[in-house]
mmCIF file of C-alpha atoms in Angstrom:
data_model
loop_
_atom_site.group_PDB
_atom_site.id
_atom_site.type_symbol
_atom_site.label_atom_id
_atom_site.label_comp_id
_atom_site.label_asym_id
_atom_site.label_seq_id
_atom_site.Cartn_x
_atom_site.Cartn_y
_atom_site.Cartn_z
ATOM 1 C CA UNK A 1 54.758 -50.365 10.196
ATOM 2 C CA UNK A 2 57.806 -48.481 11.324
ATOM 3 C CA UNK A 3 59.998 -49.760 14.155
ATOM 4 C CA UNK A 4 58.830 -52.078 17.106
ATOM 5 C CA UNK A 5 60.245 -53.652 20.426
ATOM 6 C CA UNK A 6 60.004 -54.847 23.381
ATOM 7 C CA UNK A 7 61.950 -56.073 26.392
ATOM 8 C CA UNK A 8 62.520 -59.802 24.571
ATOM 9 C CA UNK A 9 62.313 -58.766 20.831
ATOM 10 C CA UNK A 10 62.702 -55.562 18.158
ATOM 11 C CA UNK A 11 61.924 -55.259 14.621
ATOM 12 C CA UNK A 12 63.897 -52.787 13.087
ATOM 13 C CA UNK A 13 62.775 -51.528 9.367
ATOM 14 C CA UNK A 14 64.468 -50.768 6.347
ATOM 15 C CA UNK A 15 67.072 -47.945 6.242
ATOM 16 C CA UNK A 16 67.319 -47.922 10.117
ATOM 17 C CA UNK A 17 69.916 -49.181 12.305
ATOM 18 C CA UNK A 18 69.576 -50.356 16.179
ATOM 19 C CA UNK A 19 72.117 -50.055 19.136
ATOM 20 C CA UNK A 20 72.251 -53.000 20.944
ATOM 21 C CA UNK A 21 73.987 -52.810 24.891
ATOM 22 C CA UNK A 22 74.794 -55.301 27.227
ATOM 23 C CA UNK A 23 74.611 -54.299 30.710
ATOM 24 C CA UNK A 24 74.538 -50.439 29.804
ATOM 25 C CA UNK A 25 77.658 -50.519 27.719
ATOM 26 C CA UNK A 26 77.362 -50.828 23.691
ATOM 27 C CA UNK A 27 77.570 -54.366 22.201
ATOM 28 C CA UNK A 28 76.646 -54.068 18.987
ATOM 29 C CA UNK A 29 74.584 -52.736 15.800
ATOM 30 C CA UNK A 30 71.547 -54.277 14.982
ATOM 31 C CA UNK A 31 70.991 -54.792 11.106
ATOM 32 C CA UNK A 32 66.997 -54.022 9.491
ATOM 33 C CA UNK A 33 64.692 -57.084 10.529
ATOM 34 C CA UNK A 34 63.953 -59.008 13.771
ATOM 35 C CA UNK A 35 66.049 -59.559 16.615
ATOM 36 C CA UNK A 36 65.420 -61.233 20.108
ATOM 37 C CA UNK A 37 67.327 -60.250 22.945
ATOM 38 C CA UNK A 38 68.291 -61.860 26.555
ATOM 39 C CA UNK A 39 67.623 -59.857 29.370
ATOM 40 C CA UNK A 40 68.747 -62.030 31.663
ATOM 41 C CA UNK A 41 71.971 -61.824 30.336
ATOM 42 C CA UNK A 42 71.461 -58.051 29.728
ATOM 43 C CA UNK A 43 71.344 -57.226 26.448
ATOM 44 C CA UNK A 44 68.515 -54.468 25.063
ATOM 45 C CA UNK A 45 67.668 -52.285 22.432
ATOM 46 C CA UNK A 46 69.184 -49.127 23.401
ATOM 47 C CA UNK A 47 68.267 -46.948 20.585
ATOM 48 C CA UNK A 48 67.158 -46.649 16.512
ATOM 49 C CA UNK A 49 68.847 -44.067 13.788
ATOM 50 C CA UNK A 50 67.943 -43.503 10.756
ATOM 51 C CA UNK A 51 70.314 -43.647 8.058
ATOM 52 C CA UNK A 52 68.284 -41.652 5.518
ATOM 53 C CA UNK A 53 69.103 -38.758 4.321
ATOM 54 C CA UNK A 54 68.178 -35.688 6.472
ATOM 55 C CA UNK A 55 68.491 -31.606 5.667
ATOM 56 C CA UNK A 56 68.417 -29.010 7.538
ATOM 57 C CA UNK A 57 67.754 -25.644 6.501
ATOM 58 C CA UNK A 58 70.039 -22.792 8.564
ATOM 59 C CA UNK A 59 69.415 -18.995 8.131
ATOM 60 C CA UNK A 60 72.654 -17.046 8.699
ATOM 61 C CA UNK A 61 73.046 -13.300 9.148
ATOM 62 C CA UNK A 62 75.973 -11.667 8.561
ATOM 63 C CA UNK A 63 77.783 -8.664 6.313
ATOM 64 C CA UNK A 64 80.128 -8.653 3.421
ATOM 65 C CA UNK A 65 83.582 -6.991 2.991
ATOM 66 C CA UNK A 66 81.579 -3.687 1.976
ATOM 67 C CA UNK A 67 79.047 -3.697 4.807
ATOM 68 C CA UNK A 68 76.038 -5.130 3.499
ATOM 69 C CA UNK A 69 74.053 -6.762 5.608
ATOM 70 C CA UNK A 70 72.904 -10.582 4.177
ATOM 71 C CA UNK A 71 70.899 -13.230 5.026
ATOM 72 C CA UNK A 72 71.692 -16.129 3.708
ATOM 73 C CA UNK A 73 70.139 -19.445 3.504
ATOM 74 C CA UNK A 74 72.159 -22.296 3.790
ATOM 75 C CA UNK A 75 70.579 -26.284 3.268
ATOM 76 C CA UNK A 76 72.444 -28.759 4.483
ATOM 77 C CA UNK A 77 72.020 -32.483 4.126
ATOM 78 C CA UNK A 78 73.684 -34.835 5.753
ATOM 79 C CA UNK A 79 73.320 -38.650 7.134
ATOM 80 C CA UNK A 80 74.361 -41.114 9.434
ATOM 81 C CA UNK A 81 77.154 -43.484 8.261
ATOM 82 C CA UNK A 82 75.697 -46.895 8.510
ATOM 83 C CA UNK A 83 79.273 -48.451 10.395
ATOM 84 C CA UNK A 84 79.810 -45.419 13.068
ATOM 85 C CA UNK A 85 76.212 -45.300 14.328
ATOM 86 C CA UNK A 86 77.709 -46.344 17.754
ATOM 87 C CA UNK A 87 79.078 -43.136 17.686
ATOM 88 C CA UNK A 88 76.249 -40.805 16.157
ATOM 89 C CA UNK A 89 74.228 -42.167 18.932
ATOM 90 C CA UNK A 90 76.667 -41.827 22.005
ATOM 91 C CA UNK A 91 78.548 -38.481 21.060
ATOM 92 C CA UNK A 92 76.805 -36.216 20.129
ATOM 93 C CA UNK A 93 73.324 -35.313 21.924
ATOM 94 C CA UNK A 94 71.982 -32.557 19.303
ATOM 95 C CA UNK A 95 73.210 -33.598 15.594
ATOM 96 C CA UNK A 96 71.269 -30.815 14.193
ATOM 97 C CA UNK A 97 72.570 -27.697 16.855
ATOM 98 C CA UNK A 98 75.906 -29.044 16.104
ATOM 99 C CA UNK A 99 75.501 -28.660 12.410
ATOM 100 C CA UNK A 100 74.251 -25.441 12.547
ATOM 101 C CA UNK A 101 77.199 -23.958 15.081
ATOM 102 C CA UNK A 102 80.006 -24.919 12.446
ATOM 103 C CA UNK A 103 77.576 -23.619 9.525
ATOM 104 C CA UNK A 104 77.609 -20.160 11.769
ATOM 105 C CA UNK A 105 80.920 -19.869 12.567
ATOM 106 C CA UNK A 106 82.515 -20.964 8.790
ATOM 107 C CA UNK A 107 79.744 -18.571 6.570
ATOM 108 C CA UNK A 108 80.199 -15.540 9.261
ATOM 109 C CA UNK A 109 84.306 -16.508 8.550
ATOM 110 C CA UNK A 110 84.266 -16.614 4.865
ATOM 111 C CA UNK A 111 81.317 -13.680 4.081
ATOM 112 C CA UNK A 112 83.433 -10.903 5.460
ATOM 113 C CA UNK A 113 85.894 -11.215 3.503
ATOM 114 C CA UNK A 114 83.638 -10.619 0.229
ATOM 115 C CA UNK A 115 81.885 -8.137 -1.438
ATOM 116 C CA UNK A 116 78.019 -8.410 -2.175
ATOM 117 C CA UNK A 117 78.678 -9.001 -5.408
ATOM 118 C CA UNK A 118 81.455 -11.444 -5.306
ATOM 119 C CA UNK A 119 79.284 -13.074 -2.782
ATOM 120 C CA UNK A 120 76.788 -14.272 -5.641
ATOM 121 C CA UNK A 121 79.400 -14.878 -7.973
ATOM 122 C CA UNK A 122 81.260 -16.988 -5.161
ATOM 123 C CA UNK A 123 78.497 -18.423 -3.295
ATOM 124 C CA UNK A 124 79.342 -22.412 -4.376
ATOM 125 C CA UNK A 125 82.706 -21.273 -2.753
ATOM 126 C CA UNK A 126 81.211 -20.179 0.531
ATOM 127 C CA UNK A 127 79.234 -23.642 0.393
ATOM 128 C CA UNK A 128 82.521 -25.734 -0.718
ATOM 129 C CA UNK A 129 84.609 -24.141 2.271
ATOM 130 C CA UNK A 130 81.553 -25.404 4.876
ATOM 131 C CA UNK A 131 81.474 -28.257 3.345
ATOM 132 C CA UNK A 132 84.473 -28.997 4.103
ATOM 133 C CA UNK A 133 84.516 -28.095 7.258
ATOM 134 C CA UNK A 134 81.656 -30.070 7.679
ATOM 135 C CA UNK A 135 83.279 -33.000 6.831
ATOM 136 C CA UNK A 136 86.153 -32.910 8.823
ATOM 137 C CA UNK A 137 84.171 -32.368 12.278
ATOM 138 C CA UNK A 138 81.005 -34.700 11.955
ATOM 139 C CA UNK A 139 82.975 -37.623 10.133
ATOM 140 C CA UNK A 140 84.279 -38.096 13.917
ATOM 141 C CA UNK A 141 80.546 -38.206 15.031
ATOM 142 C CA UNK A 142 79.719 -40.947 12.598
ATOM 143 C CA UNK A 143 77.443 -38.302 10.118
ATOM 144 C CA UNK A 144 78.528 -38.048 6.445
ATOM 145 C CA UNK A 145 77.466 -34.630 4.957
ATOM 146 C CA UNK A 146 75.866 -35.355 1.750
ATOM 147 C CA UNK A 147 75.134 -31.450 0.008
ATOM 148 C CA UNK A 148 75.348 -28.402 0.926
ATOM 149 C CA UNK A 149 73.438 -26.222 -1.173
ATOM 150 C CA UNK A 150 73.302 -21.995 -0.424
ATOM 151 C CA UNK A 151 69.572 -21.712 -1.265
ATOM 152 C CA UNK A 152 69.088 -17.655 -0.714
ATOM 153 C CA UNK A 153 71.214 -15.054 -0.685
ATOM 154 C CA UNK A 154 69.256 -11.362 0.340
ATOM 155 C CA UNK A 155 70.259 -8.333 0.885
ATOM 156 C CA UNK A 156 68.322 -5.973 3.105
ATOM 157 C CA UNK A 157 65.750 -4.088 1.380
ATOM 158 C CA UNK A 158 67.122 -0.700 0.758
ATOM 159 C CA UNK A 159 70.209 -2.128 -0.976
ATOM 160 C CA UNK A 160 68.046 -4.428 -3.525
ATOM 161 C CA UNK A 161 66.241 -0.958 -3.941
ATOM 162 C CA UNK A 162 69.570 0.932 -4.578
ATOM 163 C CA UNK A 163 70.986 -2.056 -6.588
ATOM 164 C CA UNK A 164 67.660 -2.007 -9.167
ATOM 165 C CA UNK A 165 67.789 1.864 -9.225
ATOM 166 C CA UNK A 166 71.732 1.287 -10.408
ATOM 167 C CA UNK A 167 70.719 -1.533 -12.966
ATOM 168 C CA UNK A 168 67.828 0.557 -14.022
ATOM 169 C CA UNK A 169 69.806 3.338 -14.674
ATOM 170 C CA UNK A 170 72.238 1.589 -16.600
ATOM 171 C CA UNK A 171 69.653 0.119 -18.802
ATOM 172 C CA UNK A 172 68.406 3.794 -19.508
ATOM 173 C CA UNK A 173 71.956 5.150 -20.504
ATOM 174 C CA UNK A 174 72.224 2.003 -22.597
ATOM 175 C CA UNK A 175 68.962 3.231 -24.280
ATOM 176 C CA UNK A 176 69.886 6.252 -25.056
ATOM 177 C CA UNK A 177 73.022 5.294 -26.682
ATOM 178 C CA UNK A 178 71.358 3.181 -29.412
ATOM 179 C CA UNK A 179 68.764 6.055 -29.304
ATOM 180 C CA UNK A 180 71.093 8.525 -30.338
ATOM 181 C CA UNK A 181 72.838 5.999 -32.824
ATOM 182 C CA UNK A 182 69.516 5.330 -34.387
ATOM 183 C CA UNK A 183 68.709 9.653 -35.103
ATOM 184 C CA UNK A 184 71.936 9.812 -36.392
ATOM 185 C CA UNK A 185 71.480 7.081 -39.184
ATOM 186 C CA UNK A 186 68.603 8.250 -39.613
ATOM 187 C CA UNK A 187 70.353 12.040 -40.075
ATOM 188 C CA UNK A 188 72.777 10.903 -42.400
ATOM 189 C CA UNK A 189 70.623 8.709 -44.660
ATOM 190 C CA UNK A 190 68.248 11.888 -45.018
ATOM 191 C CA UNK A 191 70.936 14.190 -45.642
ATOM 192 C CA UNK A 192 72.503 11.637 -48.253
ATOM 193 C CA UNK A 193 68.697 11.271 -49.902
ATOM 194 C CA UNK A 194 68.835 15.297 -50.193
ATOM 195 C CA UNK A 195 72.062 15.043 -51.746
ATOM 196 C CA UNK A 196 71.252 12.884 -54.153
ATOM 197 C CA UNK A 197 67.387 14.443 -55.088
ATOM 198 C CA UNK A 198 69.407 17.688 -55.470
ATOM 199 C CA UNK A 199 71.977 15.825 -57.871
ATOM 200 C CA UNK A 200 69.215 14.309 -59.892
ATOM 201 C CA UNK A 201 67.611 17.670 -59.968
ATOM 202 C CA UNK A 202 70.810 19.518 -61.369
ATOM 203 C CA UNK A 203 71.288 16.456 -63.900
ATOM 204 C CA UNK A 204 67.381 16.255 -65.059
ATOM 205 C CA UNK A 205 67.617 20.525 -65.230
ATOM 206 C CA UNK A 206 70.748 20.433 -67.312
ATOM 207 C CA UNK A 207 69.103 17.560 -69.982
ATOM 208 C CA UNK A 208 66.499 19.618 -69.878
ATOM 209 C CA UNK A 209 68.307 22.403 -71.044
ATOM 210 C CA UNK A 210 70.323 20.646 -73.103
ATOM 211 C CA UNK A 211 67.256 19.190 -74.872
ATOM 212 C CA UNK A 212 65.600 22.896 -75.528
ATOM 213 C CA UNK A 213 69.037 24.249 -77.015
ATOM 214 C CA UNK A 214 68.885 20.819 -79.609
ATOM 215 C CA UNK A 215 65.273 21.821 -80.175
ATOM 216 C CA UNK A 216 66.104 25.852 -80.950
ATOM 217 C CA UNK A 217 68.633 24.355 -83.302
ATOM 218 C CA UNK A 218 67.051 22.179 -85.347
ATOM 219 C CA UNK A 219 63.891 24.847 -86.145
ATOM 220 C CA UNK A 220 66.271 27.527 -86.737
ATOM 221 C CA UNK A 221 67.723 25.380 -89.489
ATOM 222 C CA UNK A 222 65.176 24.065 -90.794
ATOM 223 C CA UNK A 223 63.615 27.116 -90.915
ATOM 224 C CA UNK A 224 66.157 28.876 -92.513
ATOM 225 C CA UNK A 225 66.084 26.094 -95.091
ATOM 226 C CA UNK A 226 62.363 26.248 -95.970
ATOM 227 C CA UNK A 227 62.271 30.348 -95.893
ATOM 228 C CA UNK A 228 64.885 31.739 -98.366
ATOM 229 C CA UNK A 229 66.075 35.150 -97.371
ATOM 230 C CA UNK A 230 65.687 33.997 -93.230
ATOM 231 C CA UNK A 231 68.519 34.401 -91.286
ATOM 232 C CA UNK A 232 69.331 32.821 -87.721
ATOM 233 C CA UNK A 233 68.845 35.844 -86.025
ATOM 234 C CA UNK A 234 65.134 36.647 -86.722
ATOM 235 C CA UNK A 235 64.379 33.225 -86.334
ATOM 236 C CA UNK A 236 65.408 32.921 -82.972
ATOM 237 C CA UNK A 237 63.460 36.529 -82.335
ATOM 238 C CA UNK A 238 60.367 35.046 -83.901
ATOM 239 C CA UNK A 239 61.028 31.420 -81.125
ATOM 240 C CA UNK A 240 61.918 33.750 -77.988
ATOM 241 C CA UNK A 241 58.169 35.607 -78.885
ATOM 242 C CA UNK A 242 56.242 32.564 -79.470
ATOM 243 C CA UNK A 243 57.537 30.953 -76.317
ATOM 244 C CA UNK A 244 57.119 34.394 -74.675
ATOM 245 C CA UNK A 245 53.131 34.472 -75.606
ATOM 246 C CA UNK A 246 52.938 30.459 -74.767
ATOM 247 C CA UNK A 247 54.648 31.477 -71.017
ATOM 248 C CA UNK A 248 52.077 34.161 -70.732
ATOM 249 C CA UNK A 249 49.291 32.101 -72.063
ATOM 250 C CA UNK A 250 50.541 29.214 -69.446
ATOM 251 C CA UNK A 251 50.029 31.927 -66.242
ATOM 252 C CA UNK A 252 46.860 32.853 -67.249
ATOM 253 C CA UNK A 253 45.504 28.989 -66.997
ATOM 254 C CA UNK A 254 46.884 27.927 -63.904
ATOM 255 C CA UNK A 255 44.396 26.860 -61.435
ATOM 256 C CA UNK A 256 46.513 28.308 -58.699
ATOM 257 C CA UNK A 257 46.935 31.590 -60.636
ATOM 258 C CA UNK A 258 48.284 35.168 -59.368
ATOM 259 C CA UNK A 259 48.829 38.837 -60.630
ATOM 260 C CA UNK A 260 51.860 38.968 -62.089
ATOM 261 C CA UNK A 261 52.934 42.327 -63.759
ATOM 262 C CA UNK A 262 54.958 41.869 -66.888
ATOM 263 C CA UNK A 263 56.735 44.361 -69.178
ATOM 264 C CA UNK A 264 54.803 43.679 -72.341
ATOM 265 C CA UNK A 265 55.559 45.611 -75.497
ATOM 266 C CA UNK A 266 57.502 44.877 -78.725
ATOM 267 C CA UNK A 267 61.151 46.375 -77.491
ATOM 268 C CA UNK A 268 60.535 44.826 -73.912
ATOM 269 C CA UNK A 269 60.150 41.376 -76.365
ATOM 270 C CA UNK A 270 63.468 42.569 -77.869
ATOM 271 C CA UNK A 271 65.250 43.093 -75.109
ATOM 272 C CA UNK A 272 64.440 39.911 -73.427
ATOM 273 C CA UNK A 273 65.374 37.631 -76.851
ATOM 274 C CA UNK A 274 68.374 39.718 -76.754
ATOM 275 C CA UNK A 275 69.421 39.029 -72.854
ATOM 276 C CA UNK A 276 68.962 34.741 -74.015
ATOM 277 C CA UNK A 277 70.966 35.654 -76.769
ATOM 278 C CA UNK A 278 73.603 37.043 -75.070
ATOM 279 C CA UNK A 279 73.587 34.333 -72.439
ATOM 280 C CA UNK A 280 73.703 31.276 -74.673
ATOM 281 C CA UNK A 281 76.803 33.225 -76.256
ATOM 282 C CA UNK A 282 78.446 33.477 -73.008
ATOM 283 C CA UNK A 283 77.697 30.101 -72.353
ATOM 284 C CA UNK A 284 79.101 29.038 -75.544
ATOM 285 C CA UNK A 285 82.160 31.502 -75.244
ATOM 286 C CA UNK A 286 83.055 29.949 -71.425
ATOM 287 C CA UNK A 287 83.189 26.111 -73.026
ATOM 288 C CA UNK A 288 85.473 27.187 -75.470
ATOM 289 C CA UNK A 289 87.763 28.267 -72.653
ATOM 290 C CA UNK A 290 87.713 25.356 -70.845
ATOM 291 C CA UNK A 291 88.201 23.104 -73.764
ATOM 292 C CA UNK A 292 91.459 25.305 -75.051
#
């Protein structure tokens, strides 16, 4: 219904508080419900406040320690104290323009002497500092202030450009590092895989030649056993031929085959049993060494 009087009566609602005067001075503070009033001995209803809670929104402009220019949006809420309404009502004529001078003059104190970005790190500072300030000057005007909360801070435009480009930019370098990490794990790990096909290569080639020297050895002795009047020597010749003719056989079926031009003749066999020959000897001969 909301509040209601009249020359000889008032209702006053809930969370609301009346100023009562008696012959133009104040008398007293008139509690939530009905009151009547004598005008012939002349008392009225001089006025109604609220005592909710009220909040007023003030956009401040002003530049940091490294001349950036900020807005800054700064709510305020705030409320009449229920026992000093007499003087909420009498003293002060514009609550709200009062407010918003002493938000001015303590944020446009304080901002200078920050930069932008100890400004956002700092900005429950900036709101403590006019909060307290706040409370120190309105208390005497009967208004409690409740919050004060620093909504918004913005910087103009080309400076939230420049400060994205710098974060961007960042981000990128960051990139790259892990980038360039990343190829050269990926470097090492394929070197180390080379490394260790190559190794298995050497060891697989070296059984392998380990395994043909066991298998020369055995035939030529059990040759030599089987066929009296054999000796080593022209069993190994009659080996290094077959395998010659199998190797030349081999070329021939290849799918993938190609000319290849081959001494071929009975010395040209000789001489080539004769350069294994020579080489297994020197092999032989160079363990020896390295075992004395």
């Amino acid at each position: 219904m909301g509040n209601a009087y009249c020359i000889f009566c008032g209702c006053i609602e809930q969370a609301s508080v009346g100023v009562v005067e008696k012959w133009g001075r104040f008398d007293r503070l008139a509690e939530p419900g009905l009151h009547f009033f004598n005008p012939l001995a002349g008392e009225c209803l001089s006025g109604i406040l609220s005592t909710r809670i009220c909040s007023l929104d003030v956009k401040i402009e002003t530049k940091t320690k490294d001349n950036v220019f900020v807005q800054m949006l700064c709510s305020i809420q705030y409320r009449v104290i229920r026992e000093n309404a007499d003087d909420a009502f009498y003293e002060l004529q514009n609550p709200r323009e009062q407010i918003q001078a002493y938000v001015f003059d303590v944020v446009r104190a304080h901002v200078p002497k920050l930069n932008l970005d100890e400004l956002f790190e700092q900005k429950d500072e900036v709101a403590k500092a006019v909060l307290e300030e706040l409370e120190k000057v309105m208390g005497a005007y009967g208004y409690n202030i409740e919050h004060i909360l620093m909504v918004d801070i913005i910087p103009d435009s080309s400076v939230r450009k420049a400060m994205n480009e710098i974060n961007a930019a960042q981000r990128m370098q960051l990139a790259s590092v892990y980038k360039g990490e990343a190829e050269k794990i990926l470097q090492v790990k394929k070197a180390e895989a080379e490394a260790e096909a190559k190794y298995l290569g050497g060891v697989g080639v070296a059984r392998q030649r380990q395994a043909i020297t066991d298998g020369l050895r055995e035939n030529i002795l059990n040759f030599s056993h089987k066929v009296e009047g054999t000796s080593a020597k022209e069993v190994m010749d009659l080996i290094m031929i077959t395998q010659y003719f199998d190797t030349i056989k081999e070329l021939g079926n290849s799918s993938k085959n190609t000319t290849v031009f081959l001494p071929h003749g009975p010395g040209h066999v000789r001489d080539i049993s004769q350069q294994i020959r020579n080489g297994m000897m020197e092999a032989a001969s160079a363990q020896h060494v390295n075992t004395e």
